[in-house]
Amino acid sequence: MNSEGRKPYQGILATIGNTPLVELKSLLPGFGSRVFAKVERFNPGGSIKDRSALRMLIDAVSSGELEPGRSVVVESSSGNLAVGLAQICRYFGFRFICVVDGKTTEQNLAILAAFGAEVEVITERDRATGEYLPMRLRRVRELVATVPHAYWPNQYANPLNPRAHEVTMREIDDALDGQVDFLFASVSTFGTLRGCADHIRKAGLDTKVVAVDALGSAIFGLEPTQRLIPGHGASVVPPLMDPDAPDEIVHVSDVDCVAACRRLVGREAILAGGSSGATVAALQRFRDRVPEGSNCVLIFPDGGDRYLDTIYSDAWVQRNFGEISHLWKD
């Protein structure tokens, strides 16, 4: 990686990682600890999923298992991983078929089209959970079984997904000289949180890991229900889930995410996505358990520009939650 930014990068994929760690000084007035955000929107595909996408494909590219003009990458995604994979596939010349669903934002769909990805949108929800993920996975398995030379990275079970985020945590560790007291990370495939926890264990850090899950997510044993914020929580327990990875678990609602995102813009001028807002909401709820003088790090997986028609749309918020602006106005 070109961490100094002084020499030319060798292609766009070399810019993945080394994202900024930003101190948030106005987010929680009166809070006796420092708060930092790992801002992953600065990856070239716009999210933390670029790290996972590259890590899951690069070894297969190097070994020749993935061949330009022959191999077909097939994956399920709610949006961000799809964009990361689409960029990498376009860079190497692979055909890419992505199975998304009705919660995928229009912005992400437009980006996928610009990269030349073939997109299948699942509109039928699973009857048992009310969610799209089981139906997306079923369609991916059908494609892998029928499309010649199909290659499924399988972000939900691939150990290279969390391995990518050992690097994410190492960057945070290096930036704060090992003084990371609390890490707040939202969960979905469990790649980010597990990878960060793995680095914490290997490095012998005293960091407490707080998993931020969605209400209505099945990951930590709740009854799965329909949710509105993509990329946060899951309707099935991901194979990568490690119950020992987090020290604490905080569940937040869709309303919590929306209010926290709006508050983040108002107080820090950061336009972030729903799972970023989830970590803000979790810290707010957890703040009384944080000893004074601690360093708290929140992972912000993506930016808010892909949520302008949802989280940052007054009409969408009003339609789904009613009048809730009092939750973020000072």
XYZ file of C-alpha atoms in Angstrom:
330
model
C 0.000 0.000 0.000
C 1.111 3.551 -0.723
C 0.464 4.963 2.754
C 2.473 8.129 2.251
C 0.643 9.176 -0.894
C 3.877 10.509 -2.438
C 4.349 8.083 -5.310
C 1.844 7.162 -8.015
C -0.420 4.246 -7.141
C -0.121 1.189 -9.362
C -3.750 1.047 -10.419
C -6.952 1.983 -8.620
C -7.026 -1.185 -6.499
C -3.842 -0.088 -4.733
C -5.858 2.698 -3.103
C -7.949 0.242 -1.075
C -7.233 0.581 2.640
C -5.327 3.128 4.712
C -8.551 5.069 5.239
C -8.532 8.046 7.637
C -9.227 7.840 11.356
C -11.100 11.011 12.257
C -11.696 12.395 15.749
C -15.312 13.380 16.446
C -15.141 16.241 18.917
C -18.749 17.454 18.803
C -20.710 14.214 18.525
C -21.367 13.644 22.245
C -21.246 16.898 24.235
C -20.023 16.338 27.787
C -18.633 12.872 27.037
C -15.433 12.332 28.999
C -13.677 10.205 26.389
C -12.347 10.642 22.872
C -14.323 9.323 19.900
C -12.805 8.401 16.544
C -14.352 7.193 13.298
C -12.651 4.912 10.794
C -14.123 6.456 7.639
C -14.298 3.705 5.037
C -16.075 5.719 2.347
C -12.609 6.773 1.174
C -12.011 3.371 -0.411
C -12.324 3.658 -4.217
C -15.617 1.758 -4.340
C -16.973 3.870 -1.491
C -17.146 1.346 1.340
C -15.350 -1.046 3.670
C -16.498 -3.897 1.436
C -13.746 -3.027 -1.038
C -11.326 -4.632 1.408
C -13.323 -7.869 1.541
C -13.882 -7.939 -2.221
C -10.194 -7.560 -3.031
C -9.040 -10.059 -0.414
C -11.525 -12.694 -1.597
C -10.511 -12.395 -5.265
C -6.846 -11.474 -5.402
C -5.457 -14.915 -4.532
C -7.641 -16.543 -7.195
C -6.454 -13.945 -9.700
C -2.789 -14.550 -8.832
C -3.132 -18.325 -9.043
C -4.963 -18.211 -12.371
C -8.111 -19.761 -10.918
C -9.937 -16.677 -12.174
C -9.281 -16.103 -15.891
C -10.291 -12.976 -17.854
C -12.758 -13.783 -20.621
C -13.632 -17.143 -19.056
C -14.460 -16.886 -15.351
C -17.774 -15.532 -14.102
C -17.911 -14.109 -10.590
C -21.323 -14.600 -8.925
C -22.241 -13.086 -5.574
C -25.138 -11.977 -3.385
C -24.979 -8.490 -1.902
C -27.202 -5.779 -0.480
C -25.101 -3.255 -2.391
C -21.659 -2.288 -1.137
C -19.818 -5.561 -1.708
C -21.427 -5.674 -5.126
C -19.860 -2.329 -6.012
C -16.450 -3.427 -4.748
C -16.602 -6.660 -6.729
C -17.906 -4.868 -9.821
C -14.939 -2.521 -9.832
C -12.435 -5.338 -9.326
C -14.075 -7.505 -11.995
C -14.035 -4.619 -14.450
C -10.360 -3.986 -13.636
C -9.368 -7.605 -14.346
C -11.875 -8.244 -17.133
C -14.177 -10.745 -15.434
C -17.882 -11.084 -16.103
C -19.803 -10.343 -12.900
C -23.343 -11.400 -12.013
C -24.687 -9.868 -8.830
C -27.870 -10.864 -7.032
C -29.295 -7.924 -5.082
C -32.732 -7.170 -3.667
C -35.435 -4.561 -3.249
C -33.542 -2.754 -0.460
C -30.530 -2.041 -2.662
C -30.357 1.696 -3.255
C -30.868 3.266 -6.674
C -27.411 4.806 -6.404
C -25.783 1.389 -5.955
C -27.758 -0.063 -8.855
C -26.612 2.823 -11.063
C -22.984 2.290 -10.052
C -23.226 -1.431 -10.811
C -24.631 -0.624 -14.242
C -21.789 1.829 -14.884
C -19.242 -0.920 -14.123
C -21.018 -3.281 -16.507
C -22.240 -5.741 -13.885
C -25.161 -8.021 -14.693
C -27.697 -7.455 -11.934
C -30.549 -9.666 -10.824
C -32.948 -8.017 -8.375
C -34.802 -10.357 -6.025
C -38.255 -8.985 -5.237
C -39.726 -11.991 -3.415
C -39.160 -12.150 0.347
C -38.580 -15.307 2.308
C -41.866 -16.315 3.906
C -40.340 -17.352 7.219
C -38.281 -14.216 7.877
C -39.835 -11.540 5.665
C -36.307 -10.810 4.375
C -34.638 -11.125 0.977
C -31.349 -12.787 1.937
C -32.495 -16.441 1.874
C -33.969 -15.871 -1.585
C -30.808 -14.147 -2.804
C -28.678 -17.056 -1.651
C -30.980 -19.563 -3.317
C -30.616 -17.710 -6.614
C -26.820 -17.553 -6.287
C -26.676 -21.316 -5.811
C -28.808 -21.788 -8.926
C -26.481 -19.577 -10.953
C -23.329 -21.276 -9.677
C -24.812 -24.646 -10.639
C -25.800 -23.574 -14.171
C -23.350 -20.867 -15.361
C -20.132 -22.326 -16.833
C -16.929 -21.355 -14.992
C -18.864 -19.628 -12.216
C -16.890 -18.566 -9.142
C -18.696 -17.691 -5.885
C -16.550 -15.740 -3.402
C -19.295 -16.322 -0.786
C -18.744 -13.397 1.556
C -20.903 -15.114 4.185
C -18.544 -18.068 4.721
C -15.204 -17.131 3.152
C -12.465 -16.806 5.823
C -10.697 -14.274 3.601
C -13.521 -11.832 4.374
C -12.559 -11.392 8.053
C -8.875 -11.682 7.211
C -9.177 -8.471 5.213
C -10.301 -6.681 8.363
C -7.386 -7.761 10.454
C -5.702 -5.059 8.363
C -8.505 -2.595 9.158
C -7.922 -3.081 12.868
C -4.151 -2.965 12.474
C -4.504 0.473 10.856
C -6.601 1.651 13.830
C -4.142 0.093 16.279
C -1.183 1.819 14.586
C -2.934 5.201 14.424
C -3.654 5.193 18.174
C -0.429 3.459 19.250
C -2.388 0.523 20.624
C -4.581 2.691 22.854
C -7.972 1.477 21.620
C -10.262 0.933 24.597
C -13.571 0.325 22.794
C -14.341 -0.687 19.218
C -17.908 -0.362 17.909
C -18.594 -2.302 14.690
C -21.891 -3.108 13.013
C -22.489 -6.704 11.964
C -23.924 -8.329 8.864
C -21.693 -11.008 7.295
C -19.582 -10.753 10.486
C -16.448 -10.199 8.413
C -15.476 -6.806 9.799
C -16.080 -7.542 13.472
C -14.477 -10.975 13.386
C -11.411 -9.743 11.543
C -10.957 -6.832 13.928
C -11.391 -9.140 16.931
C -8.823 -11.551 15.487
C -6.233 -8.771 15.252
C -7.045 -7.608 18.788
C -6.419 -11.129 20.119
C -3.220 -11.651 18.145
C -1.823 -8.245 19.151
C -2.768 -8.733 22.813
C -4.799 -5.524 22.963
C -7.172 -4.786 25.844
C -9.812 -3.444 23.462
C -13.447 -4.225 24.290
C -15.346 -5.115 21.135
C -18.963 -3.971 20.922
C -21.041 -5.678 18.232
C -23.790 -3.430 16.900
C -26.660 -5.478 15.509
C -30.089 -4.544 14.196
C -33.342 -5.192 15.968
C -34.988 -7.910 13.908
C -31.645 -9.498 13.014
C -31.071 -13.201 13.658
C -27.317 -12.964 14.224
C -27.442 -12.993 18.025
C -30.608 -15.004 18.469
C -33.419 -12.512 17.953
C -36.482 -13.446 15.935
C -35.777 -12.217 12.381
C -38.179 -9.563 11.162
C -38.352 -7.186 8.226
C -35.831 -4.316 8.334
C -35.349 -1.218 6.193
C -31.646 -0.382 6.470
C -29.502 -2.469 4.063
C -26.167 -3.920 5.109
C -26.936 -3.993 8.834
C -28.022 -7.203 10.543
C -29.016 -10.416 8.792
C -32.042 -12.671 8.575
C -29.885 -15.799 8.966
C -26.862 -16.435 11.190
C -23.776 -16.063 8.954
C -21.306 -18.985 8.972
C -18.543 -16.514 9.911
C -20.311 -15.585 13.136
C -18.087 -16.099 16.177
C -20.010 -15.658 19.448
C -16.747 -15.075 21.301
C -15.625 -12.187 19.081
C -17.631 -9.414 20.791
C -17.437 -8.527 24.466
C -20.765 -6.697 24.330
C -23.778 -6.634 21.994
C -26.033 -3.656 21.378
C -29.173 -3.871 19.244
C -30.415 -0.729 17.517
C -33.552 -0.078 15.510
C -33.957 1.436 12.058
C -35.185 4.601 13.761
C -32.009 4.667 15.877
C -29.917 4.467 12.700
C -31.778 7.260 10.939
C -31.701 9.602 13.934
C -27.996 8.963 14.554
C -27.098 9.565 10.897
C -28.958 12.864 10.920
C -27.323 13.843 14.220
C -23.899 12.975 12.817
C -24.410 15.367 9.915
C -25.599 18.123 12.229
C -22.753 17.834 14.723
C -19.785 16.598 12.676
C -20.722 17.386 9.042
C -20.223 13.702 8.161
C -22.701 12.163 5.743
C -22.630 8.460 6.619
C -24.625 5.334 5.859
C -27.100 3.506 8.053
C -24.681 1.031 9.613
C -22.427 3.955 10.566
C -25.366 5.580 12.292
C -25.933 2.299 14.116
C -22.496 2.561 15.742
C -23.206 6.150 16.779
C -26.510 5.093 18.340
C -24.780 2.210 20.121
C -22.104 4.464 21.614
C -24.766 6.880 22.800
C -26.554 4.052 24.587
C -23.292 2.638 25.952
C -21.687 5.915 27.017
C -22.338 5.547 30.755
C -20.315 2.322 30.753
C -17.239 3.937 29.201
C -14.627 5.050 31.765
C -13.456 8.647 31.418
C -10.365 9.116 29.313
C -11.063 6.133 27.053
C -10.493 5.996 23.305
C -13.600 4.805 21.460
C -13.439 3.893 17.774
C -16.505 3.585 15.546
C -16.222 1.912 12.158
C -18.162 3.842 9.494
C -18.580 1.295 6.663
C -19.805 3.687 3.969
C -20.974 7.189 3.129
C -24.461 8.622 3.061
C -24.519 9.565 -0.618
C -26.108 6.194 -1.410
C -28.900 6.817 1.109
C -30.120 10.190 -0.124
C -33.443 8.648 -1.197
C -33.934 6.881 2.148
C -32.211 7.936 5.381
C -31.691 11.524 4.215
C -35.065 11.894 2.505
C -37.593 13.641 4.751
C -40.431 12.120 2.735
C -39.054 8.564 3.142
C -38.508 9.039 6.866
C -41.997 10.490 7.340
C -43.561 7.668 5.331
C -41.822 4.910 7.289
C -41.530 6.331 10.806
C -43.757 9.379 11.067
C -42.528 12.665 12.506
C -39.272 11.895 14.331
C -37.141 14.975 13.632
C -37.103 15.758 17.352
C -34.774 12.783 17.795
C -31.855 14.526 16.088
C -32.518 18.236 16.461
C -30.538 19.909 19.234
